[in-house]
PDB file of C-alpha atoms in Angstrom:
ATOM      1  CA  UNK A   1      29.132   2.594  32.815  1.00 47.00           C
ATOM      2  CA  UNK A   2      26.256   4.186  30.995  1.00 51.00           C
ATOM      3  CA  UNK A   3      24.869   2.280  28.047  1.00 59.00           C
ATOM      4  CA  UNK A   4      22.771   3.569  25.202  1.00 70.00           C
ATOM      5  CA  UNK A   5      19.129   2.669  25.374  1.00 83.00           C
ATOM      6  CA  UNK A   6      17.736   0.454  22.633  1.00 87.00           C
ATOM      7  CA  UNK A   7      14.389   0.123  20.917  1.00 89.00           C
ATOM      8  CA  UNK A   8      13.309  -3.253  19.567  1.00 91.00           C
ATOM      9  CA  UNK A   9      11.417  -3.123  16.284  1.00 92.00           C
ATOM     10  CA  UNK A  10      10.226  -5.871  13.959  1.00 92.00           C
ATOM     11  CA  UNK A  11      11.217  -5.726  10.284  1.00 94.00           C
ATOM     12  CA  UNK A  12       9.418  -8.136   7.935  1.00 92.00           C
ATOM     13  CA  UNK A  13       9.095  -8.698   4.229  1.00 91.00           C
ATOM     14  CA  UNK A  14      11.649  -8.335   1.472  1.00 91.00           C
ATOM     15  CA  UNK A  15      14.763  -7.583   3.529  1.00 92.00           C
ATOM     16  CA  UNK A  16      17.918  -9.651   3.851  1.00 92.00           C
ATOM     17  CA  UNK A  17      17.563 -10.289   7.595  1.00 92.00           C
ATOM     18  CA  UNK A  18      13.930 -10.109   8.706  1.00 92.00           C
ATOM     19  CA  UNK A  19      13.234 -10.273  12.407  1.00 92.00           C
ATOM     20  CA  UNK A  20      13.550  -8.231  15.586  1.00 92.00           C
ATOM     21  CA  UNK A  21      16.329  -5.644  15.550  1.00 92.00           C
ATOM     22  CA  UNK A  22      17.563  -3.491  18.413  1.00 92.00           C
ATOM     23  CA  UNK A  23      18.102   0.130  17.449  1.00 91.00           C
ATOM     24  CA  UNK A  24      20.020   2.511  19.668  1.00 89.00           C
ATOM     25  CA  UNK A  25      18.422   5.735  20.782  1.00 84.00           C
ATOM     26  CA  UNK A  26      18.688   8.610  18.300  1.00 86.00           C
ATOM     27  CA  UNK A  27      19.107   6.006  15.543  1.00 87.00           C
ATOM     28  CA  UNK A  28      15.656   4.486  15.917  1.00 88.00           C
ATOM     29  CA  UNK A  29      14.189   5.578  12.589  1.00 91.00           C
ATOM     30  CA  UNK A  30      12.921   3.766   9.505  1.00 91.00           C
ATOM     31  CA  UNK A  31      16.149   4.087   7.520  1.00 91.00           C
ATOM     32  CA  UNK A  32      18.288   2.627  10.323  1.00 92.00           C
ATOM     33  CA  UNK A  33      15.771  -0.191  10.809  1.00 93.00           C
ATOM     34  CA  UNK A  34      15.936  -1.201   7.142  1.00 94.00           C
ATOM     35  CA  UNK A  35      19.736  -0.945   7.220  1.00 93.00           C
ATOM     36  CA  UNK A  36      19.874  -3.112  10.351  1.00 93.00           C
ATOM     37  CA  UNK A  37      17.790  -5.709   8.501  1.00 93.00           C
ATOM     38  CA  UNK A  38      20.369  -5.869   5.707  1.00 93.00           C
ATOM     39  CA  UNK A  39      18.595  -3.649   3.202  1.00 91.00           C
ATOM     40  CA  UNK A  40      16.145  -4.540   0.475  1.00 92.00           C
ATOM     41  CA  UNK A  41      16.189  -7.723  -1.559  1.00 89.00           C
ATOM     42  CA  UNK A  42      15.880  -7.761  -5.336  1.00 84.00           C
ATOM     43  CA  UNK A  43      12.213  -8.695  -4.917  1.00 81.00           C
ATOM     44  CA  UNK A  44      11.361  -5.694  -2.724  1.00 86.00           C
ATOM     45  CA  UNK A  45       8.444  -3.559  -3.776  1.00 82.00           C
ATOM     46  CA  UNK A  46       8.219   0.178  -4.183  1.00 82.00           C
ATOM     47  CA  UNK A  47       6.844   1.060  -0.747  1.00 87.00           C
ATOM     48  CA  UNK A  48       7.498   0.694   2.975  1.00 91.00           C
ATOM     49  CA  UNK A  49       4.697   0.104   5.466  1.00 91.00           C
ATOM     50  CA  UNK A  50       5.000   1.206   9.089  1.00 91.00           C
ATOM     51  CA  UNK A  51       2.532  -0.173  11.619  1.00 91.00           C
ATOM     52  CA  UNK A  52       2.579   1.569  14.969  1.00 88.00           C
ATOM     53  CA  UNK A  53       2.213  -0.303  18.231  1.00 82.00           C
ATOM     54  CA  UNK A  54       0.015   1.630  20.632  1.00 69.00           C
ATOM     55  CA  UNK A  55       1.556   2.190  24.070  1.00 59.00           C
ATOM     56  CA  UNK A  56       0.031   0.106  26.822  1.00 45.00           C
ATOM     57  CA  UNK A  57      -2.453   1.810  29.077  1.00 42.00           C
ATOM     58  CA  UNK A  58      -4.776   0.814  31.893  1.00 36.00           C
ATOM     59  CA  UNK A  59      -8.327   2.013  32.015  1.00 35.00           C
ATOM     60  CA  UNK A  60      -9.416   2.664  35.555  1.00 37.00           C
ATOM     61  CA  UNK A  61     -12.843   3.580  36.765  1.00 37.00           C
ATOM     62  CA  UNK A  62     -14.823   3.723  39.917  1.00 35.00           C
ATOM     63  CA  UNK A  63     -16.151   0.416  41.085  1.00 38.00           C
ATOM     64  CA  UNK A  64     -19.875   0.497  41.621  1.00 41.00           C
ATOM     65  CA  UNK A  65     -21.030  -3.009  41.032  1.00 40.00           C
ATOM     66  CA  UNK A  66     -23.980  -4.881  42.511  1.00 43.00           C
ATOM     67  CA  UNK A  67     -21.624  -7.770  43.136  1.00 40.00           C
ATOM     68  CA  UNK A  68     -19.933  -5.710  45.848  1.00 40.00           C
ATOM     69  CA  UNK A  69     -23.074  -6.208  47.839  1.00 43.00           C
ATOM     70  CA  UNK A  70     -23.425  -9.775  49.066  1.00 42.00           C
ATOM     71  CA  UNK A  71     -26.374 -11.756  47.751  1.00 44.00           C
ATOM     72  CA  UNK A  72     -27.988 -12.976  50.951  1.00 43.00           C
ATOM     73  CA  UNK A  73     -30.420 -15.826  51.267  1.00 44.00           C
ATOM     74  CA  UNK A  74     -31.668 -16.625  54.782  1.00 45.00           C
ATOM     75  CA  UNK A  75     -28.790 -14.662  56.259  1.00 43.00           C
ATOM     76  CA  UNK A  76     -26.075 -16.691  54.510  1.00 41.00           C
ATOM     77  CA  UNK A  77     -23.620 -15.368  51.965  1.00 38.00           C
ATOM     78  CA  UNK A  78     -24.100 -16.897  48.529  1.00 41.00           C
ATOM     79  CA  UNK A  79     -20.705 -16.132  46.981  1.00 40.00           C
ATOM     80  CA  UNK A  80     -18.375 -18.531  45.293  1.00 39.00           C
ATOM     81  CA  UNK A  81     -15.016 -18.438  43.644  1.00 38.00           C
ATOM     82  CA  UNK A  82     -15.657 -21.604  41.650  1.00 38.00           C
ATOM     83  CA  UNK A  83     -17.981 -20.056  39.123  1.00 41.00           C
ATOM     84  CA  UNK A  84     -17.245 -17.074  36.935  1.00 40.00           C
ATOM     85  CA  UNK A  85     -18.903 -14.615  34.647  1.00 41.00           C
ATOM     86  CA  UNK A  86     -17.387 -13.543  31.333  1.00 42.00           C
ATOM     87  CA  UNK A  87     -17.575  -9.932  30.260  1.00 42.00           C
ATOM     88  CA  UNK A  88     -16.762  -9.020  26.664  1.00 42.00           C
ATOM     89  CA  UNK A  89     -15.645  -5.608  25.531  1.00 41.00           C
ATOM     90  CA  UNK A  90     -14.605  -4.240  22.189  1.00 42.00           C
ATOM     91  CA  UNK A  91     -10.923  -4.828  22.862  1.00 43.00           C
ATOM     92  CA  UNK A  92     -10.715  -7.825  25.194  1.00 41.00           C
ATOM     93  CA  UNK A  93     -12.473 -10.601  27.071  1.00 44.00           C
ATOM     94  CA  UNK A  94     -11.782 -11.155  30.728  1.00 43.00           C
ATOM     95  CA  UNK A  95     -13.220 -13.234  33.560  1.00 44.00           C
ATOM     96  CA  UNK A  96     -14.635 -11.806  36.789  1.00 43.00           C
ATOM     97  CA  UNK A  97     -15.203 -14.212  39.699  1.00 46.00           C
ATOM     98  CA  UNK A  98     -18.723 -14.343  40.998  1.00 47.00           C
ATOM     99  CA  UNK A  99     -17.449 -13.951  44.538  1.00 48.00           C
ATOM    100  CA  UNK A 100     -15.469 -10.822  43.746  1.00 46.00           C
ATOM    101  CA  UNK A 101     -16.434  -8.113  46.253  1.00 47.00           C
ATOM    102  CA  UNK A 102     -15.289  -5.145  44.218  1.00 47.00           C
ATOM    103  CA  UNK A 103     -11.904  -4.731  45.929  1.00 48.00           C
ATOM    104  CA  UNK A 104      -8.607  -5.525  44.272  1.00 44.00           C
ATOM    105  CA  UNK A 105      -6.865  -6.612  47.446  1.00 46.00           C
ATOM    106  CA  UNK A 106      -8.792  -9.739  48.414  1.00 45.00           C
ATOM    107  CA  UNK A 107     -12.318 -11.094  48.483  1.00 42.00           C
ATOM    108  CA  UNK A 108     -14.155 -13.547  50.651  1.00 43.00           C
ATOM    109  CA  UNK A 109     -15.166 -16.715  48.826  1.00 45.00           C
ATOM    110  CA  UNK A 110     -17.574 -19.161  50.426  1.00 45.00           C
ATOM    111  CA  UNK A 111     -18.143 -22.271  48.256  1.00 46.00           C
ATOM    112  CA  UNK A 112     -21.734 -22.823  47.306  1.00 47.00           C
ATOM    113  CA  UNK A 113     -23.160 -26.311  46.920  1.00 48.00           C
ATOM    114  CA  UNK A 114     -23.730 -27.333  43.355  1.00 47.00           C
ATOM    115  CA  UNK A 115     -27.388 -27.994  44.022  1.00 48.00           C
ATOM    116  CA  UNK A 116     -28.036 -24.405  45.023  1.00 51.00           C
ATOM    117  CA  UNK A 117     -28.446 -21.872  42.213  1.00 51.00           C
ATOM    118  CA  UNK A 118     -25.983 -19.038  42.177  1.00 49.00           C
ATOM    119  CA  UNK A 119     -27.139 -15.667  40.878  1.00 53.00           C
ATOM    120  CA  UNK A 120     -25.166 -14.271  37.943  1.00 50.00           C
ATOM    121  CA  UNK A 121     -24.191 -10.663  38.617  1.00 51.00           C
ATOM    122  CA  UNK A 122     -24.656  -8.028  35.966  1.00 53.00           C
ATOM    123  CA  UNK A 123     -21.510  -5.905  35.778  1.00 46.00           C
ATOM    124  CA  UNK A 124     -21.105  -3.075  33.341  1.00 47.00           C
ATOM    125  CA  UNK A 125     -17.799  -3.271  31.469  1.00 43.00           C
ATOM    126  CA  UNK A 126     -17.074   0.389  32.263  1.00 42.00           C
ATOM    127  CA  UNK A 127     -17.135  -0.403  35.985  1.00 43.00           C
ATOM    128  CA  UNK A 128     -14.269  -2.894  35.930  1.00 39.00           C
ATOM    129  CA  UNK A 129     -10.572  -2.218  35.990  1.00 41.00           C
ATOM    130  CA  UNK A 130      -8.825  -4.275  33.317  1.00 36.00           C
ATOM    131  CA  UNK A 131      -5.785  -4.372  31.065  1.00 38.00           C
ATOM    132  CA  UNK A 132      -7.088  -4.318  27.466  1.00 39.00           C
ATOM    133  CA  UNK A 133      -5.413  -6.075  24.588  1.00 39.00           C
ATOM    134  CA  UNK A 134      -4.621  -3.132  22.333  1.00 41.00           C
ATOM    135  CA  UNK A 135      -4.443  -3.560  18.553  1.00 48.00           C
ATOM    136  CA  UNK A 136      -1.791  -2.048  16.332  1.00 52.00           C
ATOM    137  CA  UNK A 137      -1.994   1.689  15.951  1.00 59.00           C
ATOM    138  CA  UNK A 138      -2.174   3.792  12.793  1.00 72.00           C
ATOM    139  CA  UNK A 139      -0.135   2.713   9.789  1.00 82.00           C
ATOM    140  CA  UNK A 140       1.961   4.743   7.368  1.00 86.00           C
ATOM    141  CA  UNK A 141       2.808   3.835   3.775  1.00 87.00           C
ATOM    142  CA  UNK A 142       5.849   5.505   2.213  1.00 86.00           C
ATOM    143  CA  UNK A 143       6.132   5.259  -1.569  1.00 83.00           C
ATOM    144  CA  UNK A 144       9.597   4.864  -3.075  1.00 81.00           C
ATOM    145  CA  UNK A 145       8.531   5.717  -6.638  1.00 72.00           C
ATOM    146  CA  UNK A 146       7.761   8.954  -8.406  1.00 65.00           C
ATOM    147  CA  UNK A 147       9.311  12.355  -8.868  1.00 60.00           C
ATOM    148  CA  UNK A 148       7.448  13.972  -6.010  1.00 64.00           C
ATOM    149  CA  UNK A 149       9.413  14.416  -2.800  1.00 68.00           C
ATOM    150  CA  UNK A 150       7.569  13.059   0.223  1.00 71.00           C
ATOM    151  CA  UNK A 151       7.878  15.402   3.192  1.00 79.00           C
ATOM    152  CA  UNK A 152       7.715  13.516   6.481  1.00 82.00           C
ATOM    153  CA  UNK A 153       7.803  14.971   9.946  1.00 84.00           C
ATOM    154  CA  UNK A 154      10.422  13.615  12.391  1.00 84.00           C
ATOM    155  CA  UNK A 155       7.759  12.035  14.583  1.00 85.00           C
ATOM    156  CA  UNK A 156       6.515  10.050  11.566  1.00 86.00           C
ATOM    157  CA  UNK A 157       9.808   8.224  10.988  1.00 87.00           C
ATOM    158  CA  UNK A 158      10.955   7.798  14.603  1.00 90.00           C
ATOM    159  CA  UNK A 159      10.258   4.239  15.764  1.00 90.00           C
ATOM    160  CA  UNK A 160       9.043   3.131  19.163  1.00 89.00           C
ATOM    161  CA  UNK A 161       9.267  -0.231  20.850  1.00 89.00           C
ATOM    162  CA  UNK A 162       7.037  -2.790  19.178  1.00 88.00           C
ATOM    163  CA  UNK A 163       6.635  -0.958  15.872  1.00 91.00           C
ATOM    164  CA  UNK A 164       6.497  -3.169  12.787  1.00 93.00           C
ATOM    165  CA  UNK A 165       8.047  -2.342   9.409  1.00 93.00           C
ATOM    166  CA  UNK A 166       6.898  -4.354   6.394  1.00 92.00           C
ATOM    167  CA  UNK A 167       8.540  -4.258   2.968  1.00 92.00           C
ATOM    168  CA  UNK A 168       6.006  -5.816   0.554  1.00 91.00           C
ATOM    169  CA  UNK A 169       7.237  -7.840  -2.427  1.00 87.00           C
ATOM    170  CA  UNK A 170       7.135  -6.301  -5.846  1.00 79.00           C
ATOM    171  CA  UNK A 171       4.362  -7.117  -8.263  1.00 74.00           C
ATOM    172  CA  UNK A 172       4.828  -7.868 -11.939  1.00 68.00           C
ATOM    173  CA  UNK A 173       3.256  -4.637 -13.140  1.00 77.00           C
ATOM    174  CA  UNK A 174       1.951  -4.543 -16.704  1.00 84.00           C
ATOM    175  CA  UNK A 175       0.687  -1.666 -18.838  1.00 88.00           C
ATOM    176  CA  UNK A 176      -0.826  -1.702 -22.330  1.00 87.00           C
ATOM    177  CA  UNK A 177      -0.497   0.525 -25.393  1.00 87.00           C
ATOM    178  CA  UNK A 178      -3.157   0.476 -28.121  1.00 83.00           C
ATOM    179  CA  UNK A 179      -3.150   2.389 -31.404  1.00 78.00           C
ATOM    180  CA  UNK A 180      -1.186   3.115 -34.575  1.00 73.00           C
ATOM    181  CA  UNK A 181       2.221   1.641 -33.767  1.00 71.00           C
ATOM    182  CA  UNK A 182       4.981  -0.089 -35.632  1.00 64.00           C
ATOM    183  CA  UNK A 183       4.146  -3.755 -36.134  1.00 60.00           C
ATOM    184  CA  UNK A 184       7.843  -4.603 -36.332  1.00 57.00           C
ATOM    185  CA  UNK A 185       8.664  -3.143 -32.936  1.00 54.00           C
ATOM    186  CA  UNK A 186       9.337  -5.696 -30.224  1.00 52.00           C
ATOM    187  CA  UNK A 187      10.482  -5.018 -26.688  1.00 53.00           C
ATOM    188  CA  UNK A 188      11.728  -7.886 -24.549  1.00 53.00           C
ATOM    189  CA  UNK A 189      12.168  -7.767 -20.796  1.00 51.00           C
ATOM    190  CA  UNK A 190      14.301  -9.989 -18.614  1.00 52.00           C
ATOM    191  CA  UNK A 191      12.179 -11.456 -15.844  1.00 51.00           C
ATOM    192  CA  UNK A 192      13.583 -14.016 -13.417  1.00 53.00           C
ATOM    193  CA  UNK A 193      16.482 -14.797 -15.762  1.00 51.00           C
ATOM    194  CA  UNK A 194      14.072 -15.359 -18.631  1.00 52.00           C
ATOM    195  CA  UNK A 195      13.057 -13.191 -21.550  1.00 51.00           C
ATOM    196  CA  UNK A 196       9.353 -12.574 -21.802  1.00 51.00           C
ATOM    197  CA  UNK A 197       7.329 -10.957 -24.558  1.00 49.00           C
ATOM    198  CA  UNK A 198       3.679 -10.317 -23.862  1.00 48.00           C
ATOM    199  CA  UNK A 199       2.337  -8.732 -27.035  1.00 50.00           C
ATOM    200  CA  UNK A 200       0.769  -5.321 -26.507  1.00 68.00           C
ATOM    201  CA  UNK A 201       1.462  -5.525 -22.788  1.00 76.00           C
ATOM    202  CA  UNK A 202       4.735  -4.336 -21.324  1.00 81.00           C
ATOM    203  CA  UNK A 203       6.339  -4.904 -17.961  1.00 80.00           C
ATOM    204  CA  UNK A 204       7.097  -1.865 -15.856  1.00 81.00           C
ATOM    205  CA  UNK A 205      10.784  -1.882 -14.909  1.00 78.00           C
ATOM    206  CA  UNK A 206      11.404  -1.777 -11.183  1.00 70.00           C
ATOM    207  CA  UNK A 207      14.661   0.126 -11.352  1.00 71.00           C
ATOM    208  CA  UNK A 208      13.311   3.235 -13.066  1.00 78.00           C
ATOM    209  CA  UNK A 209      10.151   5.222 -13.625  1.00 84.00           C
ATOM    210  CA  UNK A 210       8.352   5.185 -16.971  1.00 89.00           C
ATOM    211  CA  UNK A 211       6.336   8.157 -18.151  1.00 90.00           C
ATOM    212  CA  UNK A 212       3.805   8.192 -20.982  1.00 91.00           C
ATOM    213  CA  UNK A 213       6.294   9.396 -23.614  1.00 90.00           C
ATOM    214  CA  UNK A 214       8.721   6.602 -22.749  1.00 88.00           C
ATOM    215  CA  UNK A 215       5.913   4.029 -22.679  1.00 88.00           C
ATOM    216  CA  UNK A 216       4.736   4.981 -26.172  1.00 87.00           C
ATOM    217  CA  UNK A 217       8.309   4.868 -27.467  1.00 84.00           C
ATOM    218  CA  UNK A 218       8.726   1.387 -25.980  1.00 82.00           C
ATOM    219  CA  UNK A 219       5.552   0.263 -27.714  1.00 81.00           C
ATOM    220  CA  UNK A 220       6.765   1.345 -31.162  1.00 77.00           C
ATOM    221  CA  UNK A 221       5.833   4.943 -31.789  1.00 74.00           C
ATOM    222  CA  UNK A 222       6.608   5.748 -35.422  1.00 65.00           C
ATOM    223  CA  UNK A 223       6.472   9.519 -35.961  1.00 67.00           C
ATOM    224  CA  UNK A 224       3.933  12.366 -35.680  1.00 64.00           C
ATOM    225  CA  UNK A 225       2.691  11.566 -39.203  1.00 67.00           C
ATOM    226  CA  UNK A 226       1.962   7.870 -38.851  1.00 66.00           C
ATOM    227  CA  UNK A 227       1.174   7.893 -35.109  1.00 71.00           C
ATOM    228  CA  UNK A 228      -1.151  10.272 -33.249  1.00 78.00           C
ATOM    229  CA  UNK A 229       0.402  12.940 -31.052  1.00 82.00           C
ATOM    230  CA  UNK A 230      -2.145  12.731 -28.239  1.00 87.00           C
ATOM    231  CA  UNK A 231      -2.974   9.805 -25.991  1.00 90.00           C
ATOM    232  CA  UNK A 232      -5.571   8.989 -23.378  1.00 92.00           C
ATOM    233  CA  UNK A 233      -4.517   7.029 -20.310  1.00 94.00           C
ATOM    234  CA  UNK A 234      -7.253   4.794 -18.940  1.00 94.00           C
ATOM    235  CA  UNK A 235      -6.609   4.178 -15.241  1.00 93.00           C
ATOM    236  CA  UNK A 236      -8.695   2.390 -12.629  1.00 90.00           C
ATOM    237  CA  UNK A 237      -8.886   4.256  -9.332  1.00 88.00           C
ATOM    238  CA  UNK A 238      -8.814   2.494  -5.935  1.00 81.00           C
ATOM    239  CA  UNK A 239     -12.599   2.799  -5.670  1.00 87.00           C
ATOM    240  CA  UNK A 240     -13.024   1.051  -9.033  1.00 86.00           C
ATOM    241  CA  UNK A 241     -14.037   4.105 -11.049  1.00 91.00           C
ATOM    242  CA  UNK A 242     -12.187   4.725 -14.338  1.00 91.00           C
ATOM    243  CA  UNK A 243     -10.069   7.836 -14.764  1.00 94.00           C
ATOM    244  CA  UNK A 244      -9.221   9.211 -18.225  1.00 94.00           C
ATOM    245  CA  UNK A 245      -6.076  11.366 -18.488  1.00 93.00           C
ATOM    246  CA  UNK A 246      -5.322  13.263 -21.699  1.00 92.00           C
ATOM    247  CA  UNK A 247      -1.626  13.731 -22.571  1.00 92.00           C
ATOM    248  CA  UNK A 248      -0.148  15.717 -25.454  1.00 89.00           C
ATOM    249  CA  UNK A 249       3.043  13.928 -26.487  1.00 87.00           C
ATOM    250  CA  UNK A 250       4.530  16.997 -28.174  1.00 84.00           C
ATOM    251  CA  UNK A 251       4.083  19.174 -25.085  1.00 87.00           C
ATOM    252  CA  UNK A 252       5.202  16.377 -22.779  1.00 88.00           C
ATOM    253  CA  UNK A 253       8.590  16.222 -24.488  1.00 83.00           C
ATOM    254  CA  UNK A 254       9.386  19.745 -23.281  1.00 86.00           C
ATOM    255  CA  UNK A 255       7.424  20.028 -20.041  1.00 86.00           C
ATOM    256  CA  UNK A 256       7.391  17.302 -17.409  1.00 83.00           C
ATOM    257  CA  UNK A 257       4.168  18.756 -16.006  1.00 86.00           C
ATOM    258  CA  UNK A 258       2.412  17.641 -19.202  1.00 87.00           C
ATOM    259  CA  UNK A 259       3.115  13.947 -18.646  1.00 89.00           C
ATOM    260  CA  UNK A 260       2.423  11.393 -15.933  1.00 91.00           C
ATOM    261  CA  UNK A 261       4.103   8.251 -14.693  1.00 91.00           C
ATOM    262  CA  UNK A 262       2.654   4.975 -15.899  1.00 91.00           C
ATOM    263  CA  UNK A 263       1.102   2.736 -13.267  1.00 88.00           C
ATOM    264  CA  UNK A 264       0.316  -0.946 -13.287  1.00 85.00           C
ATOM    265  CA  UNK A 265      -2.818  -1.708 -15.278  1.00 88.00           C
ATOM    266  CA  UNK A 266      -2.805   1.518 -17.278  1.00 92.00           C
ATOM    267  CA  UNK A 267      -4.110   1.324 -20.846  1.00 91.00           C
ATOM    268  CA  UNK A 268      -2.669   3.982 -23.151  1.00 91.00           C
ATOM    269  CA  UNK A 269      -4.813   4.731 -26.200  1.00 90.00           C
ATOM    270  CA  UNK A 270      -3.308   6.693 -29.084  1.00 86.00           C
ATOM    271  CA  UNK A 271      -6.042   9.086 -30.144  1.00 82.00           C
ATOM    272  CA  UNK A 272      -6.769   9.030 -33.910  1.00 78.00           C
ATOM    273  CA  UNK A 273      -8.110  12.595 -33.829  1.00 70.00           C
ATOM    274  CA  UNK A 274      -8.960  14.720 -36.854  1.00 66.00           C
ATOM    275  CA  UNK A 275      -5.611  16.498 -36.726  1.00 70.00           C
ATOM    276  CA  UNK A 276      -3.813  13.179 -37.113  1.00 63.00           C
ATOM    277  CA  UNK A 277      -6.127  12.143 -39.952  1.00 65.00           C
ATOM    278  CA  UNK A 278      -5.515  15.464 -41.690  1.00 69.00           C
ATOM    279  CA  UNK A 279      -1.713  15.184 -41.376  1.00 65.00           C
ATOM    280  CA  UNK A 280      -1.723  11.582 -42.493  1.00 66.00           C
ATOM    281  CA  UNK A 281      -4.049  12.201 -45.472  1.00 73.00           C
ATOM    282  CA  UNK A 282      -2.175  15.319 -46.565  1.00 69.00           C
ATOM    283  CA  UNK A 283       1.121  13.456 -46.345  1.00 67.00           C
ATOM    284  CA  UNK A 284      -0.221  10.625 -48.510  1.00 71.00           C
ATOM    285  CA  UNK A 285      -1.625  13.031 -51.135  1.00 77.00           C
ATOM    286  CA  UNK A 286       1.576  15.066 -51.197  1.00 73.00           C
ATOM    287  CA  UNK A 287       3.684  11.931 -51.490  1.00 73.00           C
ATOM    288  CA  UNK A 288       1.664  10.654 -54.443  1.00 75.00           C
ATOM    289  CA  UNK A 289       1.644  14.050 -56.127  1.00 77.00           C
ATOM    290  CA  UNK A 290       5.404  14.398 -55.829  1.00 78.00           C
ATOM    291  CA  UNK A 291       5.877  10.840 -57.014  1.00 73.00           C
ATOM    292  CA  UNK A 292       3.632  11.399 -60.001  1.00 74.00           C
ATOM    293  CA  UNK A 293       5.380  14.662 -60.834  1.00 72.00           C
ATOM    294  CA  UNK A 294       8.809  13.080 -60.630  1.00 73.00           C
ATOM    295  CA  UNK A 295       7.633  10.128 -62.688  1.00 66.00           C
ATOM    296  CA  UNK A 296       6.137  12.380 -65.355  1.00 65.00           C
ATOM    297  CA  UNK A 297       9.246  14.551 -65.493  1.00 58.00           C
ATOM    298  CA  UNK A 298      11.486  11.509 -65.683  1.00 56.00           C
ATOM    299  CA  UNK A 299       9.459  10.033 -68.509  1.00 55.00           C
ATOM    300  CA  UNK A 300       9.560  13.336 -70.359  1.00 49.00           C
ATOM    301  CA  UNK A 301      13.357  13.505 -70.215  1.00 53.00           C
ATOM    302  CA  UNK A 302      13.691   9.866 -71.227  1.00 51.00           C
ATOM    303  CA  UNK A 303      11.552  10.362 -74.322  1.00 56.00           C
ATOM    304  CA  UNK A 304      13.649  13.243 -75.569  1.00 54.00           C
TER     305      UNK A 304
END
């Protein structure tokens, strides 16, 4: 009876059943591998890492070594199989016998007395046939967060024997909001069965994405009069350089292209620009003027 071929892959990290899993042909992709491992745990992060295992190969070359020619002294062969010479390459280290004559079938080894010096042959690594120890191949990181759809080619998700899938654990991501906010606003998050409140810092939920508008609302945004309508997101790039992103909260409410998703470590500054100062000052003057007018009119009617 014909049986389906299988591919053994290693699944590690935050899955229910980490280890080696056999996937049948035509089902040997990343999704089936994660499903075979029992799916994600509650501590799984927001990405999947795929590390490819390079297929084994043998590098062959022509043998042209000075060791193939016997080192003669007074007509006797000075070759021995008891001493060896190590040759190091970028990928591996292997041992070549001193008495090796350059053929892979067999070689003649005549023991040499210890008292007699044995010449050390100089063999170029490119002239030796060997089986290198190959490292893992290229890796692929697939993000599970964000609104953007990741387009992957079939050959990117198909797994081969020896491939390794790693599901990293989630990190307790924190972002910060600074500016004119309500001092009475408090947001509490449940973390490991405990409530935690960390002042101006907020934990990014793992079960949903948070954009800038939502982040400001969580932090206690009051209204366009008492709170600025523009923010600047301070973000540290992977190379360590800061990146400043300007977001208009009014435009972002109607157009998703005007906002961005909050990342761990982001600092959101509410910009106290001149427009906000003008609105706030005008509102205060108008409020006092109306209050004074109402108070004057009320006093006038009471005195009559």
